[in-house]
Short mmCIF file of C-alpha atoms in Angstrom, two decimals:
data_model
loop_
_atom_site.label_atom_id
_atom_site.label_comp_id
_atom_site.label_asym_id
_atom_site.label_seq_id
_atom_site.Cartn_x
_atom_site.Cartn_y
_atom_site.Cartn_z
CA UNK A 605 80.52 89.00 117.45
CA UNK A 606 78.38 89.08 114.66
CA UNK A 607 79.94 87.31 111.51
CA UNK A 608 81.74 89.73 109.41
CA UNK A 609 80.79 88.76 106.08
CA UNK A 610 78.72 89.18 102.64
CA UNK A 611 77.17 87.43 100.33
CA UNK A 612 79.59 84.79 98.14
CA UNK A 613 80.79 86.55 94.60
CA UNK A 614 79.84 90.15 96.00
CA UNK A 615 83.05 92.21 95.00
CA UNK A 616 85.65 93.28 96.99
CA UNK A 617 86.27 97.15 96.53
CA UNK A 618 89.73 97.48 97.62
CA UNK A 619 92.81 98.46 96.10
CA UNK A 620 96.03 97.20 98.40
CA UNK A 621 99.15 99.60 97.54
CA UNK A 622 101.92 97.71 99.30
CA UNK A 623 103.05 94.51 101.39
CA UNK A 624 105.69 94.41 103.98
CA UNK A 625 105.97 91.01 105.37
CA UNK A 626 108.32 89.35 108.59
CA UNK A 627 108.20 85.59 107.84
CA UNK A 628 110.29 83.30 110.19
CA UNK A 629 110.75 80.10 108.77
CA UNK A 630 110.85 77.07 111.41
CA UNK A 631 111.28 74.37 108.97
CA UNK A 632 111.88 71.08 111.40
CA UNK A 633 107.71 71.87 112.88
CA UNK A 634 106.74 73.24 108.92
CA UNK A 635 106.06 75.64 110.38
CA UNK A 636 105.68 79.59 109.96
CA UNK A 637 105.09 82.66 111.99
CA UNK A 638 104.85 86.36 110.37
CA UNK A 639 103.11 89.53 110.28
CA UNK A 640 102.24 91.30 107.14
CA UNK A 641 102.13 95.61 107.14
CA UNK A 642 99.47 96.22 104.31
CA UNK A 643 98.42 99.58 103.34
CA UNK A 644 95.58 99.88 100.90
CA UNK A 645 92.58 102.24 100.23
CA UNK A 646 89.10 101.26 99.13
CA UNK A 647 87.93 101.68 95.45
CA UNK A 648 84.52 102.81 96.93
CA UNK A 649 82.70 103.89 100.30
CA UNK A 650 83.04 100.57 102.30
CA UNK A 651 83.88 99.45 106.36
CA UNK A 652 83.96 95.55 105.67
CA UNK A 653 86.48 93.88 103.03
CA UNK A 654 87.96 90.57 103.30
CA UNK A 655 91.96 89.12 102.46
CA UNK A 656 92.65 85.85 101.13
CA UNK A 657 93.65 83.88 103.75
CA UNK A 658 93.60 79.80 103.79
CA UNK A 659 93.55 77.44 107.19
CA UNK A 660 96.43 79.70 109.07
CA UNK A 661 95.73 81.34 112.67
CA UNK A 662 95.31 85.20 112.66
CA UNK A 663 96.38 86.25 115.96
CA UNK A 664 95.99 89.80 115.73
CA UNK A 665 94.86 92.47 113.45
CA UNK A 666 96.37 95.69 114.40
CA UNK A 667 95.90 99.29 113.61
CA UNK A 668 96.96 102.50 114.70
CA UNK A 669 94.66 104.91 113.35
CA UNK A 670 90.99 103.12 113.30
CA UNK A 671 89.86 100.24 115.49
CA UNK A 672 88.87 97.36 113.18
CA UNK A 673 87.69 94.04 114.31
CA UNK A 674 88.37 90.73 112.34
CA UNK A 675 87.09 87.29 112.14
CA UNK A 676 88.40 84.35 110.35
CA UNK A 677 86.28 82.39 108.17
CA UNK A 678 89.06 80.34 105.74
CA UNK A 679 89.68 81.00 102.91
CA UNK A 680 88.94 84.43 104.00
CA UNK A 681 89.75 86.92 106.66
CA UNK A 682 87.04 89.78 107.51
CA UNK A 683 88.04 93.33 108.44
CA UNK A 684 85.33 95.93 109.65
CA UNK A 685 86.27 99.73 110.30
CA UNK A 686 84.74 101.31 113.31
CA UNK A 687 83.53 103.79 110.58
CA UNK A 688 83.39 104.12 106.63
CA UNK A 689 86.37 104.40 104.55
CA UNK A 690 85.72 106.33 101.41
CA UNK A 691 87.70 106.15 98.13
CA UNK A 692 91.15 108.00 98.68
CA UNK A 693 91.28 107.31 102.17
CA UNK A 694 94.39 104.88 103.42
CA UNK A 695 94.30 102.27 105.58
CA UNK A 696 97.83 100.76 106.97
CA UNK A 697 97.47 97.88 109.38
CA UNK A 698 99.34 94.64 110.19
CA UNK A 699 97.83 91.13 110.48
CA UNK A 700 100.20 88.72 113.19
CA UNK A 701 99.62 85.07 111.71
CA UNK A 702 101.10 81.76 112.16
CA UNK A 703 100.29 78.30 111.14
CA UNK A 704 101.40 75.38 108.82
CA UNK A 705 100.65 76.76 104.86
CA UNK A 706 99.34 73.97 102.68
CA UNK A 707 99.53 73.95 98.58
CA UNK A 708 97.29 72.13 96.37
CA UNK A 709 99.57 70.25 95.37
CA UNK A 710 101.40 71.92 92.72
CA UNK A 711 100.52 75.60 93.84
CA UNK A 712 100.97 77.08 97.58
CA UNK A 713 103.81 76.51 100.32
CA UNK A 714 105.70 73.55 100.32
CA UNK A 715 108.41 72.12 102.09
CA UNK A 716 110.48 69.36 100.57
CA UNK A 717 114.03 67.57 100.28
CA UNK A 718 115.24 70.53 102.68
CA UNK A 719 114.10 73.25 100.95
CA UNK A 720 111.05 75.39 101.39
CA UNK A 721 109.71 77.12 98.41
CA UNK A 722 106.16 78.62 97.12
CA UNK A 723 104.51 78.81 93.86
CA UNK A 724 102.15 81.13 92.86
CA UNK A 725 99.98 79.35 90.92
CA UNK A 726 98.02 76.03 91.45
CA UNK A 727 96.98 73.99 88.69
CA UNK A 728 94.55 72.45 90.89
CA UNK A 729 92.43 75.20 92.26
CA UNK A 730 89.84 77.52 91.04
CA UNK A 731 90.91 80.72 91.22
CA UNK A 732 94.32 79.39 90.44
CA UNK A 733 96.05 82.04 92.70
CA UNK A 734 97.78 80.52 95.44
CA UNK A 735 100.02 83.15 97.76
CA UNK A 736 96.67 83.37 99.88
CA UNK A 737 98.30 80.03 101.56
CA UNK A 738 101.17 81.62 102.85
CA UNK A 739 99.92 85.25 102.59
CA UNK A 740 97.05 87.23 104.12
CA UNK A 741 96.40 88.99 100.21
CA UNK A 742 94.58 90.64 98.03
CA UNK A 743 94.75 87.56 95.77
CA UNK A 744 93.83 88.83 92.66
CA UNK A 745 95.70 89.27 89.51
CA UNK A 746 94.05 92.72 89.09
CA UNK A 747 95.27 94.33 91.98
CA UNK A 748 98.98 95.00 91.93
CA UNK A 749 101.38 96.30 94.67
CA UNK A 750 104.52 96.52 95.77
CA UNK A 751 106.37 93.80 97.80
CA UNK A 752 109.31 93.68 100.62
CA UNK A 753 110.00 90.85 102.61
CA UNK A 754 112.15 89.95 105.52
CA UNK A 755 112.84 86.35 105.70
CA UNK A 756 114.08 84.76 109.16
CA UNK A 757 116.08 81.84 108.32
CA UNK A 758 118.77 79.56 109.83
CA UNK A 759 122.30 80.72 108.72
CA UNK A 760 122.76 77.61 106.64
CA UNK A 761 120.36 78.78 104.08
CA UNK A 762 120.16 80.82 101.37
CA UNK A 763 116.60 82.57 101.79
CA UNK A 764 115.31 84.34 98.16
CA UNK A 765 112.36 86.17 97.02
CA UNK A 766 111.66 88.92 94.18
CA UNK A 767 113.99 92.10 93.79
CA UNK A 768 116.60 93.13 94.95
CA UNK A 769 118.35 92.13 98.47
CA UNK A 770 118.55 95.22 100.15
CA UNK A 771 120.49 93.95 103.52
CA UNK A 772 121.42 90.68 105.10
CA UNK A 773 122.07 90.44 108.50
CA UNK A 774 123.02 87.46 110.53
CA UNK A 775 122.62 87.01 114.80
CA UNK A 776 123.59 83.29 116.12
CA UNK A 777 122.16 80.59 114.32
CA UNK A 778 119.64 83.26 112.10
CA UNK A 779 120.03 85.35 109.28
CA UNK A 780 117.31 88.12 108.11
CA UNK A 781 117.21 88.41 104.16
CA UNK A 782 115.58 91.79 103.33
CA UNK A 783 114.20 91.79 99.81
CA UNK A 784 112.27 94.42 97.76
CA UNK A 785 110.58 94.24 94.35
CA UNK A 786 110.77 97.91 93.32
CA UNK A 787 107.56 97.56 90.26
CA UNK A 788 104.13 96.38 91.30
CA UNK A 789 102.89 92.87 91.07
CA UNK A 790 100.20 90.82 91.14
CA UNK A 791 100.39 88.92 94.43
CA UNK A 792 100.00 85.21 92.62
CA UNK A 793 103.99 86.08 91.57
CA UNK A 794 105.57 86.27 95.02
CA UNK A 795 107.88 84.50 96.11
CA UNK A 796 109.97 82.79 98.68
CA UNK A 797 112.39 80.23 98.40
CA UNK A 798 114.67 79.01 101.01
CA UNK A 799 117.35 76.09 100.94
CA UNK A 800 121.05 75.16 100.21
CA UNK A 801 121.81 76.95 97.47
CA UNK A 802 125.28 78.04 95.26
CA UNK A 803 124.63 81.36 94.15
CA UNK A 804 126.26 82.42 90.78
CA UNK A 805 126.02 85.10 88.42
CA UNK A 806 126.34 86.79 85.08
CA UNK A 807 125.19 90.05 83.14
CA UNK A 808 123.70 91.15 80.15
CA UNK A 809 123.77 95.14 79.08
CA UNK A 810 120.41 95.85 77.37
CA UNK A 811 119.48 97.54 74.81
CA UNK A 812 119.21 100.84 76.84
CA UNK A 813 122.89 100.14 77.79
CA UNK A 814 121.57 99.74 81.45
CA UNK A 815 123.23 96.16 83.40
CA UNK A 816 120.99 93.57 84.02
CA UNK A 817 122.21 91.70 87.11
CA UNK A 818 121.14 87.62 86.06
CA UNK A 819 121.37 85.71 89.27
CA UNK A 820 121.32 81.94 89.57
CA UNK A 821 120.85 79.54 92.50
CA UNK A 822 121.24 75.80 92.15
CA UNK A 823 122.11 72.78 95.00
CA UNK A 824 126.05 72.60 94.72
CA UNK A 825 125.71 69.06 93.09
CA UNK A 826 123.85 70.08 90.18
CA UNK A 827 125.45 73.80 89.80
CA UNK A 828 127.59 72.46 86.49
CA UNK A 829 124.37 71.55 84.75
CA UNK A 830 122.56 74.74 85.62
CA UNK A 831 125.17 76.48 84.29
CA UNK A 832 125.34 74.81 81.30
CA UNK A 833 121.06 74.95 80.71
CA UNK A 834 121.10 78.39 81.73
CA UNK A 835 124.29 79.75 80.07
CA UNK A 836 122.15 81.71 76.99
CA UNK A 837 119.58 83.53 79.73
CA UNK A 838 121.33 86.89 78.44
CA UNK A 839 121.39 85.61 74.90
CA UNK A 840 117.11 85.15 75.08
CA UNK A 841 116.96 88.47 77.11
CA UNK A 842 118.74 90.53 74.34
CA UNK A 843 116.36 88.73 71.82
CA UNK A 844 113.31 89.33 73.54
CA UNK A 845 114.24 92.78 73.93
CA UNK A 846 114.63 93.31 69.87
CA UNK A 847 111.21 91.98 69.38
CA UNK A 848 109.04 93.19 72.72
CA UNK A 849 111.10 96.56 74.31
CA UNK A 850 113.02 97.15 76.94
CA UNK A 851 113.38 94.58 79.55
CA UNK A 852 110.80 95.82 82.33
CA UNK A 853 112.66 94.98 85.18
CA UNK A 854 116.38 95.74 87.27
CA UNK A 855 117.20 92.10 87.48
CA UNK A 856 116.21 88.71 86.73
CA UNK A 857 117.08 85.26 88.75
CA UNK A 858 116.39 81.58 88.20
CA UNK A 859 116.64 79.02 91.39
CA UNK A 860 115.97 75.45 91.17
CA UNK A 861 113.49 73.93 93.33
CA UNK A 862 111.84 70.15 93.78
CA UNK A 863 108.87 71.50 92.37
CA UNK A 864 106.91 70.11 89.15
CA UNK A 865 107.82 72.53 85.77
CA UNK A 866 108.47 76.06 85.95
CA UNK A 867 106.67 79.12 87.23
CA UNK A 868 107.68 82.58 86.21
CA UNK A 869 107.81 84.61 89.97
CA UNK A 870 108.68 88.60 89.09
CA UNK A 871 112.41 88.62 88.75
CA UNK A 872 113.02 85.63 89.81
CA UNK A 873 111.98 81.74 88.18
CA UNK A 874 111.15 79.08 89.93
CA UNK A 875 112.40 76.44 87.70
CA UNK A 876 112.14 72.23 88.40
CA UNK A 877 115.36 69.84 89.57
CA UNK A 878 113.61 67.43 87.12
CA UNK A 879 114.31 69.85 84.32
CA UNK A 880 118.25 70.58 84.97
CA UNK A 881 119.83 68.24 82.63
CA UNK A 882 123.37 69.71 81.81
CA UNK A 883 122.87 68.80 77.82
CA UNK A 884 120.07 72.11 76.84
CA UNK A 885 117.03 69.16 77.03
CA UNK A 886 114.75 71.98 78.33
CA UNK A 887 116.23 75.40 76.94
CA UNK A 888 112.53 75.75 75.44
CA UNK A 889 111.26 76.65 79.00
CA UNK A 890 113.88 78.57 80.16
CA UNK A 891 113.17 80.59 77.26
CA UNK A 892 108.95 80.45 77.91
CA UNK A 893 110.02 81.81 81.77
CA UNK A 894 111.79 84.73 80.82
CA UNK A 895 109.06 85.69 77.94
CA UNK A 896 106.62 85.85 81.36
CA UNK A 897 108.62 88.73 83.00
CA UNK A 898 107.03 90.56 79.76
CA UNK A 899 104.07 88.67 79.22
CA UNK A 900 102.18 87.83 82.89
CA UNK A 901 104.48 90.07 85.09
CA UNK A 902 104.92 92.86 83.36
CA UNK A 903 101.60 92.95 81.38
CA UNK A 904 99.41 90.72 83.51
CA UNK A 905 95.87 89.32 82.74
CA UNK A 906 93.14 91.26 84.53
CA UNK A 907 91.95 88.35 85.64
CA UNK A 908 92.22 84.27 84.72
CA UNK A 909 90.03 84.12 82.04
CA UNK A 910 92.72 85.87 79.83
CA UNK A 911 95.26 83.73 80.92
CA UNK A 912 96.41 83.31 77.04
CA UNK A 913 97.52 86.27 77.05
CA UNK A 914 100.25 84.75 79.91
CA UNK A 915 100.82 81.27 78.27
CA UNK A 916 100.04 81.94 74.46
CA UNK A 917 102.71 84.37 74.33
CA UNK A 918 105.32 82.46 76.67
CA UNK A 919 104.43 79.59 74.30
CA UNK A 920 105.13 82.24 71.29
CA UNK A 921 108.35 83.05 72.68
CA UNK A 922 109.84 79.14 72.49
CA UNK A 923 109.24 79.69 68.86
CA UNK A 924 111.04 82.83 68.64
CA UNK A 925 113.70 81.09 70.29
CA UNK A 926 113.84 78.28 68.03
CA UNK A 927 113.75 81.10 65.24
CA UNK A 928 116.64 83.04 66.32
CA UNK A 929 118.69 79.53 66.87
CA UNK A 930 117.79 77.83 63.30
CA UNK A 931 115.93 80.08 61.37
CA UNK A 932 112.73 79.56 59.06
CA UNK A 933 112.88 75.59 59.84
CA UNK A 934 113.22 76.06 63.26
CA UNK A 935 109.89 78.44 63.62
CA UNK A 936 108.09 76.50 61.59
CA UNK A 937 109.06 72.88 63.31
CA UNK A 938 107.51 74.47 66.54
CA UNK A 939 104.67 75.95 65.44
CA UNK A 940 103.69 72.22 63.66
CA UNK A 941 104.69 70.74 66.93
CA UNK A 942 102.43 73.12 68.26
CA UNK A 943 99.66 72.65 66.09
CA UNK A 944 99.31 69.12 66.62
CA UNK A 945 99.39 69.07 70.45
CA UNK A 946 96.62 71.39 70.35
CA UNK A 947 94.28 69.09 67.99
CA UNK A 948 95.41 65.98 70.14
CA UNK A 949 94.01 68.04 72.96
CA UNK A 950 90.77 69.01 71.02
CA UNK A 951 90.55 65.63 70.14
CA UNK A 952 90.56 64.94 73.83
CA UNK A 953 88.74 67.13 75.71
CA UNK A 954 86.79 69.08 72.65
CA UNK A 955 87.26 72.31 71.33
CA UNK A 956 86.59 75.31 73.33
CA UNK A 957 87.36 78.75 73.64
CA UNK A 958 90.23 80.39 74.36
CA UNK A 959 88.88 82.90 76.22
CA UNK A 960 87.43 81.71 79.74
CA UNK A 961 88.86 78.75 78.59
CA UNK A 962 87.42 74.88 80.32
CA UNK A 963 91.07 74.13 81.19
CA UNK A 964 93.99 76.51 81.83
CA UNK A 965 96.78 74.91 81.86
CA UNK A 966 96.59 73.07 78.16
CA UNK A 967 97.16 73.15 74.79
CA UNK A 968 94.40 75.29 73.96
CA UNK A 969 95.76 78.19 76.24
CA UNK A 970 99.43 77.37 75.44
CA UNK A 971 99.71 76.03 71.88
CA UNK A 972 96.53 77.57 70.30
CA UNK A 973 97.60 81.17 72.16
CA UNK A 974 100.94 80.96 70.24
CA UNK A 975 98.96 79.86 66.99
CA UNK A 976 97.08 83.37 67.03
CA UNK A 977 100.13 85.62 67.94
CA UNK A 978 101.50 83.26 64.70
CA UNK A 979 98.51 84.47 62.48
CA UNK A 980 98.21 87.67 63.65
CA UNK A 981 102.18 87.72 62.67
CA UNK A 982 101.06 86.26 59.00
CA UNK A 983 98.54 89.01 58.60
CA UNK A 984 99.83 91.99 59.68
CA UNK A 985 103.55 91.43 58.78
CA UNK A 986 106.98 90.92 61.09
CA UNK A 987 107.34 95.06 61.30
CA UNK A 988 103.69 95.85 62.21
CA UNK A 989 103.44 92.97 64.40
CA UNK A 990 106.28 93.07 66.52
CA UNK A 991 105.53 96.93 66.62
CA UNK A 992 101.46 95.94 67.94
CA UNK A 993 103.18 93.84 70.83
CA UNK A 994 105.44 96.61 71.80
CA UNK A 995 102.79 99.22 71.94
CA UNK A 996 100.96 96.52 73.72
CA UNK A 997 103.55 96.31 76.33
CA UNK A 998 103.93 100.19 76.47
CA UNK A 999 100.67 101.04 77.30
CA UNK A 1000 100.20 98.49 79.41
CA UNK A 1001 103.40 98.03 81.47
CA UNK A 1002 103.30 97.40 85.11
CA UNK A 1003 99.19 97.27 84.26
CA UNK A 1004 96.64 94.85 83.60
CA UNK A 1005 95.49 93.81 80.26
CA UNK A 1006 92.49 91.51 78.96
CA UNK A 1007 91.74 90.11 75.59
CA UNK A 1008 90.19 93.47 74.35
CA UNK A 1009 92.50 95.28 74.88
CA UNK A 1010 95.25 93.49 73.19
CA UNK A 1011 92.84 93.66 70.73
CA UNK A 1012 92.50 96.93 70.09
CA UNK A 1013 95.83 97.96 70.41
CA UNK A 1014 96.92 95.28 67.24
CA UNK A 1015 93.43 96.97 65.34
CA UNK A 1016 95.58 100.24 65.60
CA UNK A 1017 98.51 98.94 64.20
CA UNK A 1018 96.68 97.50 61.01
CA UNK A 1019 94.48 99.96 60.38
CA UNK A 1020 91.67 97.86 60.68
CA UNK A 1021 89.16 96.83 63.03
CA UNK A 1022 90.37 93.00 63.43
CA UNK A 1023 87.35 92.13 66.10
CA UNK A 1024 86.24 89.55 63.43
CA UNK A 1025 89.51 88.15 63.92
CA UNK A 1026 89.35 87.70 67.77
CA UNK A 1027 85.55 86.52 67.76
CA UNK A 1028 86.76 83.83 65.47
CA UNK A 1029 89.93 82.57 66.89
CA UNK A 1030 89.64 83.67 70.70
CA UNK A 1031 86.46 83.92 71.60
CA UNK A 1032 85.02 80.97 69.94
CA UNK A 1033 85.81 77.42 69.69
CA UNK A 1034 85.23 76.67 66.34
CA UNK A 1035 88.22 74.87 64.49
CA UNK A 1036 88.06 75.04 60.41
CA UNK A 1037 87.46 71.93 58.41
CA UNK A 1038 89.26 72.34 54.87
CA UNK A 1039 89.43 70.22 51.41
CA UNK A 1040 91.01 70.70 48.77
CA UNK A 1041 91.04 68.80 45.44
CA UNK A 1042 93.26 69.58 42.53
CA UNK A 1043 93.63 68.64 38.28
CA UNK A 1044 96.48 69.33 36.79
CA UNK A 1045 96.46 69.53 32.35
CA UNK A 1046 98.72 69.90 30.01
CA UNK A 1047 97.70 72.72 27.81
CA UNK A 1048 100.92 73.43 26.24
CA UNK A 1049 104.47 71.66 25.89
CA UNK A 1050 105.68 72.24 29.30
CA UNK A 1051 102.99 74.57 29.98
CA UNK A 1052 100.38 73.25 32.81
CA UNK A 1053 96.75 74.34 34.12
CA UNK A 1054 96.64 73.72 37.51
CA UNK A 1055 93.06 73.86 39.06
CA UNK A 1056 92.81 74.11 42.82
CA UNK A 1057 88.97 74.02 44.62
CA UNK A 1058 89.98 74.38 48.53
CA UNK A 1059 86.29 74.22 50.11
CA UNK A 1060 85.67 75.03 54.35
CA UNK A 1061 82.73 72.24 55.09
CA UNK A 1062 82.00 73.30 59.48
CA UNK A 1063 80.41 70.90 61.61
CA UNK A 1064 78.39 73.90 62.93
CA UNK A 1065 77.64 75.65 59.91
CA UNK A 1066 79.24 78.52 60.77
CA UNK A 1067 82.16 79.65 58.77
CA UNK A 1068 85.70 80.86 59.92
CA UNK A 1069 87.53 84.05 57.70
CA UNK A 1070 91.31 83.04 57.13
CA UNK A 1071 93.73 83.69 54.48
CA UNK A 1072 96.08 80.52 53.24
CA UNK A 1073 99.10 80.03 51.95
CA UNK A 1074 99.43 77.57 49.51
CA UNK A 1075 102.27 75.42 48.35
CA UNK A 1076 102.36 73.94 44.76
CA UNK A 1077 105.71 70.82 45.18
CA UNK A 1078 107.37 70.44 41.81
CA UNK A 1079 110.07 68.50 40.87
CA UNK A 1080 112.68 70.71 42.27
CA UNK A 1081 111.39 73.00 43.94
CA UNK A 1082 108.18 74.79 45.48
CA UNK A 1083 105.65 77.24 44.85
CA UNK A 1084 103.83 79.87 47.38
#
């Protein structure tokens, strides 16, 4: 057979619709064997696409209504149609797979201490999306579908992905977990988690006066802490739901895993042992997750070079959090926390943009992305602003997004065109340089003549538009 491929970087014209996977976990070999139904249909005339698939066997591609022939050639697998598929048409077929998934790492398939988990992305990999280790996918962030799993697992174990559980069923010393996720997603948020878990619960009626099931799973021995780090969930939920909309989703779940941090799978959180403490030590990032199932999973990037648009407004939600527990103080104490992680990171690496930015998974993305949801907050004002980021999750629910668009939609809401803003601060690295010098005279008794000179020197010459606030200290009191 002739190898079933193109060129590197030539696209990949298909648009998958759903995945319906059979995964049966053999965790003593690390071991996995599955099948995966995917329907899709192509975006334009084409008979040879590829999936994401990385170092797993493909035993069979099967399909009922065209003859296709495959060939593996990691990290992809090649398809070819017997004839041309043209825009509208559907294909359904089922790839039969087995092997031992690997991670990178950080991102991928992993089984430790017992448990067997996955995380969708990998820190460590370019692109970052790693489901194509476990998954024969689609694995792009653009190209959303829906997702149902059933997960063959020993009885002892609780097996979990994203959704709802529509049926368990149990036969000897196995138990099949049927989940569904009933909104599109992007495939790098799937999920799988499988282990000794304690399941508990709680519930939170939104805004809508719709029940939002919160589900938690934790190892028995560290249940009490969980509880006690994950006892405001609800609290951040309602929150979020005053300043974003509606939350997008039936349900939303946290389980701990052995994994490094936090990573926010639709519906359901994959959140670190490392960070269950029992005294609120990392509230901040249970906080961060839950702003994802709005900003990543709900609204996701169209692809990673607007990943601030994920991580700046997670980051932005910490604040918010830190806002609604302590007011004023406690917004501005995070954002000056934030501030100087980012120039310690400039510092560092150098400054670069924050679009398509050098590293991902920094202060830049994180930090700096919070620090322009912060400004744009200054500028427009709390009502316009929170109103731009809930048009922006309107029109753009259960969608993709990218910088422009985000953009435009805040533009709107001002009544401006703010693309000077967003060449500035997002798609360029520049940071701005200030001094300031100041005299002070007495011109009167108790009368004073304060002169200010505040003067923007760049290293580059080119200079950055930005309104300040400034902050004259007297003896007892302050001056904006």
């Amino acid at each position: 057979m002739a190898p079933l491929s193109r060129a590197a970087g030539e696209p990949n014209p298909i648009d998958v619709l759903s995945y319906h996977a059979r995964l049966q976990l053999l965790s003593p070999r690390q071991w996995m064997e599955g099948s995966v139904e995917i329907t899709m249909t192509p975006i334009q005339m084409l008979s040879t696409f590829f999936l994401d698939l990385v170092a797993l066997q493909v035993d069979s591609v099967v399909c009922r209504d065209h003859a296709l022939r495959y060939r593996v050639l990691s990290p992809r697998l090649w398809i070819e149609a017997e004839s041309s598929l043209a825009p509208g048409d559907t294909l359904r077929f089922t790839v039969f797979y087995r092997g031992a998934p690997g991670n990178d790492g950080f991102g991928g398939f992993f089984y430790l201490d017992e448990f067997l988990f996955t995380v969708g992305q990998g820190i460590y990999s370019t692109p970052p999306s790693m489901t194509r280790y476990w998954l024969p996918c689609h694995d792009e962030p653009a190209d959303k579908a829906y997702w149902s799993v059933e997960i063959i697992a020993p009885r002892s174990v609780s097996a979990l992905s994203n959704g709802k559980l529509l049926k368990k069923t149990e036969q000897d010393a196995v138990a099949v977990w049927h989940w569904r996720e009933a909104c599109p997603m992007s495939t790098y948020l799937m999920a799988i988690t499988a282990g000794h878990l304690v399941h508990f619960k709680d519930q939170v009626v939104s805004r809508d006066g719709d029940a939002i099931a919160l589900n938690f799973y934790a190892r028995s021995e560290h249940e009490s802490m969980a509880k006690s780090d994950w006892r405001r969930t609800g609290e951040m939920l309602l929150l979020f739901e005053k300043k974003f909309g509606p939350y997008p989703f039936d349900s939303y779940g946290m389980v701990e895993v052995p994994m490094r941090g936090a990573m926010e799978h639709q519906t359901l959180t994959s959140f670190s042992t490392y960070l269950i403490t029992g005294n609120g030590e990392y509230e901040n990032i249970v906080a961060h997750e839950l702003g994802h199932q709005w900003w990543g999973d709900w609204v996701t990037p169209a692809d990673w070079r607007d990943i601030w648009l994920n991580e700046g407004f997670a980051s932005y939600c910490e604040a918010l959090w830190q806002e609604h527990l302590h007011g004023t103080q406690g917004l501005q104490t995070t954002m000056a926390h934030f501030a100087a992680e980012y120039f310690l990171e400039a510092d560092r690496l150098g400054a670069f943009s924050l679009y398509d930015p050098t590293y991902l998974w920094g202060a830049t993305v994180y930090e700096k992305g919070a620090w322009i949801l912060h400004m744009l907050r200054f500028l427009l004002g709390d009502f316009s602003f929170f109103n731009a980021l809930q048009t922006y999750a309107n029109r753009f629910g259960g969608k993709n997004a990218t910088t422009s668009d985000f953009a435009r939609v805040v533009s709107e809401i001002y009544g401006k065109d703010l693309d000077w803003f967003f060449q500035q601060w997002v798609y360029q690295p520049d940071i701005p340089e200030w001094r300031a010098a100041w005299q002070c005279e007495t011109s009167a008794p108790r009368t004073y003549e304060l002169q200010l000179t505040i003067e923007q020197r760049q290293r580059h010459g080119i200079l950055l538009t930005a309104p300040l606030e400034v902050e004259i200290r007297l003896r007892n009191r302050a001056l904006r």
